[in-house]
GROMACS .gro file of C-alpha atoms in nm:
model
  124
    1MET     CA    1  -8.070  -1.931   0.935
    2LEU     CA    2  -7.766  -2.137   0.817
    3PHE     CA    3  -7.701  -2.250   1.173
    4THR     CA    4  -8.065  -2.376   1.197
    5THR     CA    5  -8.033  -2.573   0.876
    6ILE     CA    6  -7.705  -2.738   0.979
    7LEU     CA    7  -7.850  -2.815   1.320
    8ALA     CA    8  -8.168  -2.972   1.171
    9SER     CA    9  -7.954  -3.173   0.927
   10THR     CA   10  -7.727  -3.297   1.208
   11ILE     CA   11  -8.021  -3.398   1.417
   12ALA     CA   12  -8.190  -3.578   1.124
   13LEU     CA   13  -7.876  -3.761   1.042
   14GLY     CA   14  -7.826  -3.863   1.402
   15MET     CA   15  -8.183  -3.992   1.419
   16GLY     CA   16  -8.135  -4.188   1.098
   17VAL     CA   17  -7.825  -4.363   1.231
   18SER     CA   18  -7.991  -4.448   1.557
   19ALA     CA   19  -8.294  -4.585   1.376
   20ALA     CA   20  -8.091  -4.815   1.155
   21PRO     CA   21  -8.194  -5.183   1.190
   22THR     CA   22  -7.974  -5.399   1.403
   23ALA     CA   23  -7.880  -5.761   1.344
   24SER     CA   24  -8.133  -5.997   1.487
   25PRO     CA   25  -8.014  -6.181   1.802
   26SER     CA   26  -7.929  -6.545   1.793
   27PRO     CA   27  -8.214  -6.780   1.885
   28ASN     CA   28  -8.244  -6.856   2.251
   29PRO     CA   29  -8.098  -7.211   2.290
   30ASN     CA   30  -8.316  -7.271   2.597
   31TYR     CA   31  -8.642  -7.172   2.434
   32ARG     CA   32  -8.871  -7.442   2.276
   33TYR     CA   33  -8.987  -7.312   1.940
   34VAL     CA   34  -9.189  -7.619   1.832
   35GLN     CA   35  -9.310  -7.951   1.966
   36LEU     CA   36  -9.347  -8.255   1.748
   37ARG     CA   37  -9.454  -8.615   1.832
   38VAL     CA   38  -9.298  -8.895   1.631
   39TYR     CA   39  -9.439  -9.244   1.548
   40GLY     CA   40  -9.297  -9.564   1.411
   41ALA     CA   41  -9.614  -9.638   1.213
   42PRO     CA   42  -9.818  -9.438   0.955
   43GLY     CA   43 -10.119  -9.241   1.086
   44CYS     CA   44  -9.983  -9.083   1.402
   45SER     CA   45 -10.150  -9.326   1.634
   46GLU     CA   46  -9.931  -9.634   1.670
   47LEU     CA   47  -9.579  -9.684   1.794
   48ASN     CA   48  -9.557  -9.344   1.967
   49GLN     CA   49  -9.188  -9.274   2.013
   50GLY     CA   50  -9.239  -8.969   2.221
   51GLU     CA   51  -9.231  -8.595   2.211
   52LEU     CA   52  -8.959  -8.396   2.030
   53GLY     CA   53  -8.908  -8.042   2.138
   54VAL     CA   54  -8.701  -7.827   1.907
   55TYR     CA   55  -8.499  -7.557   2.082
   56GLY     CA   56  -8.311  -7.252   1.952
   57ASP     CA   57  -7.978  -7.429   1.899
   58SER     CA   58  -8.144  -7.662   1.649
   59LEU     CA   59  -8.319  -7.399   1.432
   60ASN     CA   60  -8.234  -7.368   1.064
   61LYS     CA   61  -8.015  -7.684   1.083
   62CYS     CA   62  -8.081  -8.025   0.937
   63GLN     CA   63  -8.156  -8.272   1.218
   64THR     CA   64  -8.179  -8.645   1.187
   65PHE     CA   65  -8.395  -8.899   1.362
   66ASN     CA   66  -8.081  -9.108   1.424
   67ASP     CA   67  -8.157  -9.476   1.391
   68ASN     CA   68  -8.527  -9.447   1.482
   69THR     CA   69  -8.783  -9.562   1.226
   70ILE     CA   70  -9.022  -9.258   1.182
   71LYS     CA   71  -9.322  -9.318   0.960
   72SER     CA   72  -9.541  -9.020   1.083
   73VAL     CA   73  -9.503  -8.696   1.265
   74ARG     CA   74  -9.756  -8.480   1.438
   75PHE     CA   75  -9.680  -8.111   1.462
   76GLU     CA   76  -9.831  -8.050   1.811
   77ALA     CA   77  -9.744  -7.687   1.882
   78LYS     CA   78  -9.544  -7.387   1.774
   79TYR     CA   79  -9.445  -7.120   2.020
   80GLN     CA   80  -9.323  -6.871   1.753
   81ASP     CA   81  -9.568  -6.787   1.477
   82SER     CA   82  -9.311  -6.782   1.194
   83CYS     CA   83  -9.185  -7.137   1.249
   84THR     CA   84  -9.226  -7.410   0.986
   85VAL     CA   85  -9.133  -7.774   0.993
   86ALA     CA   86  -9.032  -7.979   0.685
   87LEU     CA   87  -8.951  -8.354   0.683
   88TYR     CA   88  -8.726  -8.542   0.435
   89ASP     CA   89  -8.664  -8.899   0.348
   90ASP     CA   90  -8.286  -8.870   0.353
   91VAL     CA   91  -8.047  -8.763   0.628
   92THR     CA   92  -7.918  -8.450   0.461
   93CYS     CA   93  -8.259  -8.259   0.431
   94GLN     CA   94  -8.235  -8.263   0.055
   95THR     CA   95  -8.480  -8.531  -0.086
   96ASN     CA   96  -8.862  -8.503  -0.092
   97ARG     CA   97  -8.925  -8.208   0.125
   98ARG     CA   98  -9.265  -8.229   0.285
   99GLU     CA   99  -9.404  -7.959   0.518
  100VAL     CA  100  -9.627  -8.043   0.809
  101GLN     CA  101  -9.876  -7.792   0.934
  102VAL     CA  102  -9.937  -7.718   1.299
  103GLU     CA  103 -10.189  -7.953   1.468
  104THR     CA  104 -10.177  -8.201   1.181
  105CYS     CA  105 -10.017  -8.539   1.111
  106LEU     CA  106  -9.781  -8.597   0.825
  107SER     CA  107  -9.783  -8.966   0.734
  108GLY     CA  108  -9.628  -9.168   0.458
  109ASP     CA  109  -9.733  -9.520   0.364
  110ASP     CA  110  -9.583  -9.839   0.506
  111SER     CA  111  -9.281  -9.813   0.278
  112GLU     CA  112  -9.196  -9.446   0.344
  113GLN     CA  113  -8.979  -9.332   0.629
  114PHE     CA  114  -8.870  -8.983   0.742
  115ARG     CA  115  -8.498  -8.955   0.816
  116SER     CA  116  -8.444  -8.584   0.881
  117TYR     CA  117  -8.621  -8.260   0.944
  118ILE     CA  118  -8.560  -7.888   0.964
  119VAL     CA  119  -8.734  -7.620   1.169
  120GLN     CA  120  -8.712  -7.274   1.028
  121CYS     CA  121  -8.825  -6.964   1.211
  122PRO     CA  122  -8.758  -6.649   1.001
  123GLY     CA  123  -8.688  -6.344   1.211
  124VAL     CA  124  -8.557  -6.544   1.505
   0.00000   0.00000   0.00000
């Protein structure tokens, strides 16, 4: 009887250890998580500056638009459900956070300009 109890306890302990959560893997640097389109004018229709694919090596890091004037951004697609996109008017992703929703345009007025963005994908 004691042997059975010890055996059952050992098996349960072994199962608990093997079922422990593991650290999530690093994002795949070659996988496109979201696709944006950037514009140099408000309204996401004029001065199309092209597509911006965000890959795994850029996730959860502040990215800048370099010297480009960005006045509106269209969040065209996301390939991971948990991903969000936020835009900022400074280069450090600190000032005036504004989230853009998938399949929508985030636009400021003529005087506003987006200078940085961050793509966050929890669980990736």
